Amino acid sequence: MQKFVVLADIHLVPEGKLSHGLDTLDRLNRAVAYVNDIHADADFVVFAGDLADHGEAAAYARFKTAIAPLTPPVYLTLGNHDHRPTFLDVMGPAHANADSGCIDHVIDAGDHRVIVLDTSDPELHGAGRLEARQIGWLKARLAEVPDTPVVIVLHHNIAPFDVQTDFIILQDNDAFADAVLGHAHVRQIISGHVHMTTSGTYRGVPFCTFAGAHYSIEPMSIARSGPIPAERGKYVSPVPRREGPGQLAVVLCNSDSVVVHMENFLDRHLVLAPELFAWS
């Protein structure tokens, strides 16, 4: 059996700052300690984006120091809060994939292939994108292993959830689904981004999301709360945001199945004050 851990939505800030009232460095330190205490036997750890809250160099420097004690090997990719050039300046150019130019990885672990995709595009103001060359790279990596089970990790959710954040999903989800459906054994798509725990299928592609290391959101259906306005910043969500849980995904793969456990490394559920989310 292969085991790996996925963390996401770290949202580190420079020293002396908080993210919506939360000490995200403390939360990352707790996650690292939890992995080392409980899952040191994992084959590797994937950080699936939103490593920094605003893509600052100082935040990436704190992140680099904080993850150094992790026992398993680490793979990184980016989300909508990240800034690729700054990330590469701090973390090193070797993190960029030579073929796609993004922070994409292919990991062959035991009998499975794990593909990690960078969906960061700051110009989309929260939504995600896979460039055409990334889709081509994904298709090629899938074609190399037609009989091998595959798990894909990316920051953005691939399907709308009938919630207020549906306007910031992976925009080219149909092109992504077409690529995935061309392979007979893609067993799971794992994402963060939405700060919620969900599971489902999109056009027959199985997916799940986990709440991540930042604040958590309780879903509220669009059908009960009205349409989403087109302009970013005009909408104030009535969904309560909670301090926790801080959550990671533990992925167990064998010849017959892929199982994803959502485990809480921090078990706090306090409601956060609305004034902490005065978006600028």
Backbone as numpy.savetxt, mean C-alpha at the origin, in Angstrom:
# Nx Ny Nz CAx CAy CAz Cx Cy Cz
5.89 -23.69 2.71 5.05 -22.49 2.71 5.92 -21.24 2.71
5.51 -20.26 1.93 6.17 -18.96 1.93 5.35 -17.98 2.78
6.04 -17.11 3.50 5.38 -16.08 4.30 6.05 -14.75 4.06
5.24 -13.73 3.80 5.79 -12.37 3.77 4.80 -11.41 4.40
5.30 -10.24 4.78 4.53 -9.23 5.49 4.43 -7.99 4.61
3.24 -7.38 4.61 3.05 -6.12 3.87 2.66 -5.03 4.87
3.37 -3.91 4.81 3.04 -2.71 5.58 2.77 -1.59 4.59
1.93 -0.65 4.98 1.62 0.49 4.10 1.15 1.67 4.93
1.07 2.82 4.26 0.51 4.03 4.87 1.26 4.40 6.15
2.56 4.57 6.00 3.43 4.91 7.12 3.33 6.41 7.45
3.33 7.25 6.42 3.09 8.69 6.55 4.08 9.36 7.51
5.36 9.05 7.34 6.35 9.69 8.19 6.48 11.17 7.86
6.79 11.95 8.89 6.97 13.40 8.78 8.34 13.75 9.34
8.84 14.96 9.07 10.13 15.37 9.67 10.05 15.42 11.19
11.20 15.38 11.82 11.28 15.39 13.28 10.57 16.62 13.85
9.82 16.39 14.93 9.11 17.48 15.58 7.71 17.72 15.07
7.29 16.97 14.04 5.96 17.14 13.48 5.11 15.89 13.72
3.79 16.07 13.65 2.84 14.98 13.72 2.03 14.94 12.43
1.43 13.81 12.14 0.53 13.68 10.99 -0.88 13.50 11.51
-1.70 14.55 11.39 -3.08 14.52 11.90 -3.12 14.13 13.38
-2.17 14.68 14.12 -2.12 14.42 15.55 -1.44 13.12 15.94
-0.95 12.36 14.98 -0.36 11.05 15.26 1.16 11.09 15.12
1.84 10.40 16.04 3.28 10.23 15.96 3.56 9.01 15.08
3.75 9.25 13.80 3.86 8.14 12.86 5.20 7.41 12.97
6.24 8.08 13.48 7.49 7.36 13.72 7.31 6.34 14.82
6.62 6.71 15.89 6.36 5.75 16.97 5.57 4.56 16.45
4.60 4.81 15.59 3.80 3.72 15.05 4.65 2.80 14.16
5.54 3.39 13.37 6.44 2.57 12.55 7.37 1.75 13.43
7.90 2.35 14.47 8.77 1.60 15.38 8.04 0.43 16.01
6.76 0.63 16.36 5.96 -0.47 16.91 5.76 -1.58 15.88
5.53 -1.18 14.62 5.35 -2.18 13.56 6.62 -2.99 13.34
7.76 -2.30 13.31 9.05 -3.00 13.13 9.28 -3.97 14.28
9.03 -3.54 15.51 9.21 -4.42 16.67 8.27 -5.62 16.60
7.03 -5.38 16.16 6.06 -6.48 16.04 6.54 -7.51 15.02
7.00 -7.06 13.87 7.49 -8.00 12.85 8.67 -8.79 13.40
9.60 -8.10 14.03 10.78 -8.80 14.55 10.42 -9.78 15.67
9.42 -9.46 16.46 9.02 -10.34 17.56 8.18 -11.52 17.10
7.27 -11.29 16.15 6.28 -12.29 15.78 6.57 -12.94 14.43
7.14 -12.19 13.51 7.29 -12.68 12.13 8.71 -12.54 11.61
9.69 -12.75 12.48 11.08 -12.68 12.04 11.41 -13.76 11.02
10.57 -14.80 10.95 10.79 -15.89 10.00 10.22 -15.59 8.62
9.62 -14.40 8.43 9.07 -14.05 7.12 10.18 -14.02 6.07
9.84 -14.39 4.85 10.82 -14.37 3.77 11.24 -12.95 3.43
10.31 -12.00 3.56 10.62 -10.60 3.29 9.46 -9.74 3.76
9.69 -8.43 3.76 8.67 -7.43 4.09 8.55 -6.47 2.92
7.32 -6.16 2.53 7.06 -5.16 1.50 6.41 -3.94 2.15
6.96 -2.76 1.90 6.31 -1.51 2.28 5.61 -0.97 1.03
4.26 -0.97 1.07 3.46 -0.72 -0.12 2.99 0.73 -0.22
3.90 1.67 -0.04 3.60 3.05 -0.37 3.10 3.93 0.74
3.07 5.24 0.45 2.83 6.30 1.43 3.81 6.16 2.58
5.07 6.09 2.22 6.15 6.00 3.21 6.29 7.33 3.94
6.16 8.43 3.20 6.23 9.78 3.75 4.87 10.45 3.61
4.60 11.41 4.50 3.30 12.09 4.47 3.23 13.12 3.34
4.36 13.79 3.09 4.39 14.81 2.04 5.64 14.69 1.17
6.24 13.52 1.14 7.38 13.29 0.26 8.64 14.04 0.62
8.80 14.40 1.91 9.96 15.20 2.29 11.21 14.34 2.46
12.37 14.91 2.14 13.63 14.21 2.31 13.86 13.83 3.77
13.51 14.73 4.69 13.72 14.44 6.11 12.87 13.26 6.57
11.67 13.12 6.00 10.81 11.99 6.35 11.40 10.69 5.84
11.93 10.69 4.62 12.54 9.47 4.09 13.80 9.10 4.88
14.54 10.10 5.34 15.73 9.81 6.15 15.33 9.12 7.47
14.24 9.60 8.09 13.75 8.94 9.32 13.26 7.53 9.02
12.60 7.37 7.88 12.11 6.04 7.49 13.28 5.07 7.31
14.31 5.51 6.63 15.47 4.66 6.37 16.09 4.17 7.67
16.20 5.06 8.65 16.76 4.68 9.95 15.83 3.73 10.70
14.52 3.99 10.63 13.56 3.20 11.41 13.44 1.77 10.93
13.58 1.53 9.62 13.40 0.17 9.11 14.69 -0.65 9.14
15.82 0.00 9.45 17.11 -0.72 9.44 17.12 -1.93 10.37
16.43 -1.90 11.54 16.48 -3.08 12.43 15.65 -4.27 11.96
14.85 -4.15 10.91 14.01 -5.27 10.49 14.86 -6.51 10.18
14.42 -7.64 10.69 15.14 -8.89 10.46 14.99 -9.40 9.03
13.76 -9.48 8.45 13.64 -9.98 7.08 14.13 -8.93 6.07
14.47 -9.36 4.86 14.78 -8.41 3.79 13.58 -7.52 3.49
13.85 -6.33 2.95 12.81 -5.32 2.75 12.76 -4.91 1.28
11.53 -4.77 0.77 11.27 -4.20 -0.55 10.33 -3.01 -0.39
10.58 -1.96 -1.16 9.81 -0.73 -1.02 9.13 -0.37 -2.33
7.96 0.26 -2.22 7.36 0.93 -3.37 6.63 2.16 -2.86
6.00 2.91 -3.79 5.49 4.24 -3.46 3.98 4.35 -3.64
3.41 5.35 -2.95 1.99 5.67 -3.05 1.80 7.14 -3.39
0.58 7.61 -3.28 0.25 8.96 -3.72 0.87 10.06 -2.86
1.22 9.76 -1.61 1.85 10.77 -0.76 3.35 10.86 -0.97
3.90 9.95 -1.75 5.35 9.91 -1.94 5.79 10.78 -3.11
7.11 11.05 -3.14 7.72 11.83 -4.23 8.92 11.04 -4.72
8.80 10.49 -5.92 9.79 9.52 -6.40 11.22 10.10 -6.45
11.44 11.28 -7.04 12.82 11.79 -7.08 13.44 11.98 -5.69
12.65 12.50 -4.75 13.18 12.69 -3.40 13.45 11.35 -2.73
12.54 10.41 -2.90 12.75 9.06 -2.38 14.07 8.48 -2.89
14.32 8.58 -4.18 15.53 8.00 -4.76 16.78 8.74 -4.29
16.67 10.05 -4.09 17.82 10.81 -3.58 18.24 10.30 -2.20
17.24 9.99 -1.35 17.54 9.58 0.02 17.83 8.09 0.12
16.99 7.28 -0.51 17.08 5.83 -0.36 18.07 5.19 -1.33
18.39 5.89 -2.41 19.36 5.39 -3.36 18.75 5.00 -4.69
19.44 5.27 -5.80 18.88 5.00 -7.14 18.69 3.54 -7.45
19.30 2.64 -6.67 19.15 1.21 -6.94 17.72 0.72 -6.74
16.89 1.51 -6.04 15.49 1.11 -5.83 14.66 1.25 -7.11
15.14 2.00 -8.10 14.40 2.18 -9.35 14.60 0.98 -10.25
13.53 0.51 -10.85 13.59 -0.60 -11.78 14.16 -0.12 -13.11
15.17 -0.81 -13.61 15.84 -0.36 -14.83 14.93 -0.39 -16.05
13.96 -1.29 -16.08 13.07 -1.42 -17.23 11.90 -0.46 -17.17
11.27 -0.31 -16.00 10.07 0.52 -15.91 10.37 1.95 -15.48
11.51 2.16 -14.82 11.84 3.48 -14.32 11.15 3.83 -13.02
10.31 2.95 -12.53 9.57 3.17 -11.28 10.08 2.23 -10.20
9.47 2.28 -9.03 9.93 1.45 -7.92 9.16 0.14 -7.96
9.46 -0.66 -8.96 8.81 -1.94 -9.21 9.79 -3.08 -8.93
9.26 -4.19 -8.43 10.11 -5.33 -8.08 9.44 -6.63 -8.49
10.25 -7.63 -8.78 9.78 -9.00 -8.92 10.57 -9.85 -7.95
9.85 -10.63 -7.12 10.47 -11.42 -6.06 10.04 -12.87 -6.25
10.99 -13.72 -6.51 10.69 -15.15 -6.62 10.99 -15.80 -5.28
9.92 -16.18 -4.59 10.04 -16.74 -3.24 9.44 -18.14 -3.24
10.28 -19.15 -3.13 9.78 -20.51 -3.14 9.06 -20.82 -4.44
7.81 -21.27 -4.33 7.03 -21.64 -5.50 6.17 -20.51 -6.03
6.32 -19.29 -5.49 5.49 -18.17 -5.88 6.34 -17.03 -6.45
5.72 -16.22 -7.27 6.30 -14.95 -7.71 5.48 -13.83 -7.10
6.15 -12.87 -6.48 5.50 -11.69 -5.93 5.96 -10.49 -6.75
5.01 -9.73 -7.27 5.30 -8.54 -8.08 4.84 -7.31 -7.31
5.72 -6.35 -7.17 5.45 -5.13 -6.43 5.45 -3.96 -7.41
4.37 -3.16 -7.41 4.19 -2.11 -8.40 4.08 -0.73 -7.75
4.70 0.23 -8.37 4.71 1.63 -7.95 3.57 2.37 -8.67
2.56 2.82 -7.92 1.41 3.50 -8.53 1.40 5.00 -8.21
2.54 5.55 -7.81 2.61 6.95 -7.41 2.54 7.89 -8.62
1.65 8.87 -8.54 1.60 9.96 -9.52 1.04 11.19 -8.80
1.90 12.03 -8.21 1.43 13.17 -7.42 0.49 14.11 -8.18
0.59 14.14 -9.50 -0.27 15.04 -10.28 -1.74 14.63 -10.22
-2.02 13.41 -9.81 -3.40 12.93 -9.75 -4.09 13.27 -8.43
-3.38 13.88 -7.49 -3.97 14.34 -6.22 -4.69 13.21 -5.48
-4.02 12.09 -5.36 -4.55 11.00 -4.56 -4.80 9.72 -5.32
-5.20 9.81 -6.57 -5.42 8.61 -7.38 -4.08 8.00 -7.78
-4.14 6.78 -8.30 -2.93 6.09 -8.71 -2.91 5.81 -10.20
-1.70 5.55 -10.69 -1.55 5.28 -12.13 -0.41 4.30 -12.34
-0.62 3.39 -13.28 0.46 2.56 -13.82 0.73 3.04 -15.24
1.95 3.45 -15.50 2.29 3.92 -16.83 2.26 2.75 -17.82
2.13 3.08 -19.10 2.05 2.03 -20.13 3.26 1.10 -20.08
4.43 1.66 -19.81 5.62 0.80 -19.76 5.58 -0.13 -18.55
4.91 0.31 -17.47 4.75 -0.58 -16.31 3.80 -1.72 -16.62
2.71 -1.42 -17.32 1.78 -2.48 -17.72 2.51 -3.48 -18.61
3.32 -2.97 -19.53 4.10 -3.86 -20.39 5.09 -4.70 -19.60
5.73 -4.07 -18.61 6.67 -4.80 -17.76 5.93 -5.87 -16.95
4.75 -5.53 -16.43 3.95 -6.50 -15.67 3.58 -7.68 -16.56
3.10 -7.43 -17.76 2.74 -8.52 -18.67 3.93 -9.43 -18.94
5.10 -8.82 -19.13 6.30 -9.62 -19.42 6.68 -10.49 -18.23
6.58 -9.92 -17.02 6.95 -10.70 -15.83 5.95 -11.84 -15.58
4.69 -11.62 -15.91 3.70 -12.68 -15.79 3.91 -13.76 -16.84
4.25 -13.35 -18.06 4.44 -14.30 -19.15 5.64 -15.22 -18.90
6.61 -14.74 -18.13 7.80 -15.55 -17.83 7.47 -16.79 -17.00
6.37 -16.72 -16.25 6.05 -17.82 -15.30 4.58 -18.24 -15.48
4.21 -18.79 -16.62 2.80 -19.07 -16.90 2.16 -20.06 -15.94
2.96 -20.91 -15.31 2.40 -21.94 -14.42 2.69 -21.67 -12.94
3.21 -20.50 -12.63 3.60 -20.16 -11.26 2.54 -19.31 -10.59
2.15 -19.61 -9.35 1.23 -18.73 -8.62 1.87 -17.36 -8.37
1.05 -16.31 -8.51 1.55 -14.94 -8.41 0.70 -14.15 -7.42
1.37 -13.33 -6.62 0.71 -12.35 -5.76 1.25 -10.98 -6.17
0.36 -9.99 -6.28 0.76 -8.64 -6.68 0.47 -7.69 -5.53
1.43 -6.82 -5.22 1.29 -5.82 -4.17 1.44 -4.44 -4.80
0.51 -3.55 -4.51 0.57 -2.17 -4.99 -0.15 -1.28 -3.99
0.09 0.01 -4.06 -0.50 0.89 -3.05 -2.00 1.07 -3.23
-2.45 1.40 -4.44 -3.84 1.80 -4.67 -4.77 0.60 -4.84
-5.97 0.75 -4.32 -7.00 -0.28 -4.53 -7.44 -0.28 -5.99
-7.78 -1.46 -6.49 -8.06 -1.61 -7.92 -9.54 -1.50 -8.25
-10.41 -1.47 -7.23 -11.85 -1.45 -7.48 -12.49 -0.34 -6.65
-13.59 0.25 -7.15 -14.35 1.17 -6.30 -15.09 0.40 -5.21
-15.26 1.03 -4.05 -15.88 0.39 -2.89 -17.23 0.99 -2.54
-17.74 1.89 -3.38 -18.98 2.59 -3.06 -18.82 3.44 -1.80
-17.65 4.07 -1.70 -17.37 4.98 -0.59 -16.83 6.30 -1.16
-16.63 7.27 -0.27 -16.28 8.61 -0.71 -14.89 8.71 -1.35
-14.03 7.73 -1.13 -12.68 7.77 -1.70 -12.58 7.07 -3.05
-13.71 6.77 -3.67 -13.66 6.06 -4.95 -13.02 6.88 -6.07
-12.90 8.18 -5.88 -12.30 9.00 -6.93 -10.77 8.97 -6.88
-10.17 8.27 -5.90 -8.71 8.19 -5.82 -8.22 6.74 -5.89
-8.92 5.90 -6.63 -8.45 4.52 -6.82 -7.42 4.48 -7.95
-6.97 3.28 -8.29 -6.09 3.11 -9.44 -6.86 3.46 -10.70
-6.42 4.49 -11.41 -7.21 4.99 -12.54 -7.27 4.01 -13.71
-6.16 3.36 -14.00 -6.11 2.45 -15.14 -6.36 1.02 -14.67
-7.40 0.86 -13.85 -7.66 -0.47 -13.29 -8.09 -1.48 -14.35
-8.71 -1.03 -15.43 -9.09 -1.98 -16.48 -7.86 -2.51 -17.21
-6.89 -1.65 -17.51 -5.66 -2.12 -18.15 -4.91 -3.07 -17.22
-4.91 -2.76 -15.94 -4.28 -3.65 -14.96 -5.00 -5.00 -14.93
-6.34 -4.98 -14.87 -7.10 -6.22 -14.82 -6.87 -7.05 -16.09
-6.81 -6.39 -17.24 -6.55 -7.12 -18.49 -5.22 -7.85 -18.42
-4.21 -7.18 -17.88 -2.89 -7.81 -17.77 -2.94 -9.00 -16.81
-3.61 -8.82 -15.69 -3.68 -9.89 -14.68 -4.47 -11.08 -15.21
-5.56 -10.81 -15.91 -6.40 -11.90 -16.41 -5.73 -12.69 -17.51
-4.62 -12.18 -18.05 -3.86 -12.93 -19.03 -3.00 -14.03 -18.42
-2.95 -14.09 -17.10 -2.19 -15.12 -16.40 -3.16 -15.99 -15.62
-2.96 -17.29 -15.67 -3.94 -18.22 -15.09 -3.86 -18.35 -13.58
-2.78 -17.84 -12.95 -2.57 -18.17 -11.54 -2.24 -16.94 -10.68
-2.82 -15.78 -11.01 -2.68 -14.64 -10.10 -3.68 -14.83 -8.97
-3.18 -15.05 -7.77 -4.04 -15.50 -6.67 -4.52 -14.39 -5.74
-3.81 -13.25 -5.71 -4.26 -12.19 -4.81 -3.59 -10.87 -5.19
-4.35 -9.77 -5.06 -3.84 -8.42 -5.21 -3.98 -7.76 -3.84
-2.90 -7.22 -3.29 -2.91 -6.66 -1.94 -2.56 -5.18 -2.01
-3.40 -4.36 -1.38 -3.21 -2.90 -1.39 -3.41 -2.31 0.00
-2.91 -1.10 0.16 -3.21 -0.28 1.32 -4.11 0.87 0.87
-3.66 2.10 1.09 -4.23 3.32 0.54 -5.52 3.79 1.19
-6.52 2.92 1.31 -7.84 3.37 1.74 -8.01 3.40 3.26
-7.02 2.93 4.00 -7.08 2.93 5.47 -8.27 2.12 5.98
-8.65 1.10 5.22 -9.77 0.23 5.57 -9.40 -1.22 5.25
-10.03 -2.16 5.93 -9.86 -3.57 5.64 -11.02 -4.04 4.77
-10.71 -4.48 3.55 -11.75 -4.93 2.62 -11.25 -6.15 1.85
-12.17 -6.84 1.19 -11.81 -7.90 0.25 -12.90 -8.00 -0.79
-12.55 -8.53 -1.97 -13.54 -8.68 -3.02 -12.89 -9.14 -4.31
-13.58 -8.92 -5.42 -13.04 -9.21 -6.74 -13.35 -8.03 -7.66
-12.50 -7.83 -8.65 -12.76 -6.85 -9.70 -12.58 -7.56 -11.04
-13.67 -7.73 -11.77 -13.67 -8.46 -13.05 -13.08 -9.86 -12.87
-13.30 -10.44 -11.71 -12.80 -11.77 -11.43 -11.42 -11.81 -10.81
-10.79 -10.63 -10.63 -9.47 -10.56 -10.02 -9.64 -10.42 -8.51
-9.10 -11.32 -7.70 -9.27 -11.23 -6.25 -8.37 -10.16 -5.65
-8.90 -9.39 -4.70 -8.11 -8.35 -4.06 -8.47 -8.25 -2.59
-7.57 -7.62 -1.83 -7.87 -7.22 -0.46 -7.10 -5.96 -0.15
-7.58 -5.22 0.84 -6.86 -4.07 1.37 -6.77 -4.21 2.88
-5.76 -3.57 3.47 -5.64 -3.58 4.92 -5.50 -2.14 5.41
-5.80 -1.94 6.70 -5.95 -0.58 7.23 -4.65 0.19 7.27
-3.52 -0.47 7.44 -2.24 0.22 7.41 -1.84 0.81 8.75
-0.75 1.59 8.73 -0.13 2.07 9.96 -0.61 3.44 10.39
-1.39 4.12 9.57 -1.85 5.48 9.87 -3.22 5.40 10.55
-4.00 6.48 10.49 -5.36 6.44 11.04 -6.23 5.49 10.21
-7.35 5.07 10.77 -8.27 4.16 10.09 -9.60 4.85 9.81
-10.25 4.41 8.74 -11.53 4.98 8.31 -12.60 3.91 8.41
-13.76 4.29 8.91 -14.92 3.41 8.89 -15.74 3.72 7.65
-15.98 2.75 6.78 -16.63 3.02 5.50 -18.04 3.58 5.67
-18.40 4.51 4.80 -19.77 4.97 4.71 -20.14 5.02 3.23
-21.19 4.34 2.87 -21.56 4.18 1.47 -21.96 5.51 0.85
-21.58 5.69 -0.41 -22.00 6.86 -1.18 -23.52 6.91 -1.26
-24.15 5.75 -1.38 -25.60 5.71 -1.54 -26.32 6.36 -0.36
-25.70 6.37 0.81 -26.33 6.96 1.99 -25.87 8.38 2.25
-24.89 8.87 1.50 -24.34 10.17 1.86 -24.23 11.14 0.69
-24.71 10.75 -0.49 -24.71 11.68 -1.60 -23.49 11.52 -2.49
-23.49 12.19 -3.64 -22.40 12.05 -4.62 -21.12 12.76 -4.17
-20.03 12.38 -4.78 -18.74 13.00 -4.50 -18.58 14.21 -5.41
-18.25 15.38 -4.88 -18.02 16.54 -5.74 -16.76 16.37 -6.56
-16.69 17.04 -7.69 -15.57 16.86 -8.61 -14.29 17.50 -8.08
-14.39 18.60 -7.35 -13.21 19.34 -6.94 -12.66 18.80 -5.61
-11.37 18.54 -5.61 -10.71 18.07 -4.39 -10.75 19.18 -3.33
-11.01 18.78 -2.11 -10.99 19.74 -1.02 -12.35 20.32 -0.69
-13.35 20.06 -1.51 -14.69 20.60 -1.26 -15.52 19.69 -0.37
-15.03 18.47 -0.19 -15.84 17.45 0.50 -15.30 17.18 1.89
-16.12 17.27 2.89 -15.73 16.92 4.25 -16.41 15.61 4.60
-15.63 14.56 4.77 -16.20 13.23 4.99 -16.86 13.13 6.35
-18.06 12.58 6.41 -18.69 12.32 7.70 -18.19 11.03 8.35
-17.28 10.33 7.66 -16.79 9.05 8.18 -15.85 9.32 9.36
-16.12 8.73 10.51 -15.21 8.91 11.65 -13.84 8.31 11.34
-12.81 9.04 11.65 -11.44 8.52 11.53 -10.97 8.14 12.92
-10.39 6.97 13.03 -9.95 6.47 14.33 -8.43 6.39 14.37
-7.90 6.50 15.57 -6.46 6.44 15.76 -5.88 5.08 15.34
-6.66 4.07 15.43 -6.18 2.74 15.08 -7.31 1.88 14.57
-7.04 0.60 14.34 -5.80 -0.07 14.71 -4.67 0.24 13.74
-3.43 0.06 14.22 -2.32 -0.02 13.28 -2.26 -1.45 12.77
-2.33 -1.62 11.45 -2.55 -2.96 10.90 -1.56 -3.28 9.79
-1.13 -4.53 9.74 -0.31 -5.04 8.65 -0.92 -6.32 8.11
-0.43 -6.76 6.96 -0.92 -7.99 6.33 0.17 -9.05 6.37
-0.19 -10.24 6.81 0.72 -11.38 6.79 0.20 -12.35 5.74
1.02 -12.63 4.74 0.61 -13.40 3.58 1.25 -14.78 3.63
0.40 -15.81 3.59 0.86 -17.21 3.65 0.52 -17.88 2.32
1.53 -18.43 1.67 1.36 -19.02 0.34 1.80 -20.47 0.36
0.94 -21.35 -0.16 1.36 -22.72 -0.41 0.86 -23.15 -1.79
1.02 -24.40 -2.11 0.68 -24.85 -3.46 -0.80 -24.73 -3.78
-1.64 -24.68 -2.75 -3.09 -24.66 -2.97 -3.75 -23.32 -2.70
-3.12 -22.45 -1.92 -3.85 -21.26 -1.48 -2.91 -20.11 -1.15
-3.52 -18.91 -1.12 -2.90 -17.72 -0.56 -3.86 -17.18 0.49
-3.39 -17.07 1.73 -4.20 -16.58 2.84 -3.56 -15.30 3.36
-4.38 -14.27 3.58 -3.88 -12.99 4.09 -4.50 -12.74 5.46
-3.67 -12.71 6.48 -4.12 -12.36 7.83 -3.90 -10.87 8.05
-4.94 -10.15 8.49 -4.82 -8.75 8.87 -4.54 -8.71 10.37
-3.34 -8.34 10.75 -2.93 -8.37 12.15 -2.70 -6.95 12.66
-3.17 -6.68 13.88 -3.03 -5.37 14.49 -1.79 -5.32 15.37
-0.84 -4.46 15.00 0.32 -4.26 15.85 0.06 -3.14 16.86
-1.03 -2.39 16.68 -1.45 -1.35 17.59 -2.96 -1.41 17.68
-3.51 -1.54 18.88 -4.93 -1.84 19.04 -5.70 -0.68 19.68
-5.52 0.52 19.14 -6.24 1.69 19.65 -7.32 2.09 18.65
-8.46 2.55 19.16 -9.61 2.83 18.29 -10.27 4.17 18.63
-9.52 5.09 19.22 -10.08 6.39 19.59 -10.49 7.17 18.35
-11.62 7.87 18.43 -12.07 8.72 17.32 -11.21 9.97 17.29
-10.69 10.33 16.11 -9.86 11.52 15.96 -10.73 12.75 15.73
-10.33 13.87 16.28 -11.11 15.10 16.17 -11.13 15.58 14.72
-12.29 16.04 14.23 -12.39 16.50 12.83 -11.43 17.61 12.50
-11.10 18.47 13.45 -10.22 19.60 13.15 -8.79 19.16 12.81
-8.44 17.90 13.11 -7.14 17.40 12.70 -7.06 17.15 11.20
-8.19 17.27 10.50 -8.25 16.98 9.06 -8.71 18.20 8.27
-8.17 19.35 8.65 -8.43 20.58 7.88 -7.43 20.61 6.73
-7.82 19.97 5.62 -6.89 19.79 4.49 -6.50 21.14 3.92
-5.23 21.26 3.59 -4.73 22.50 2.99 -4.31 22.24 1.56
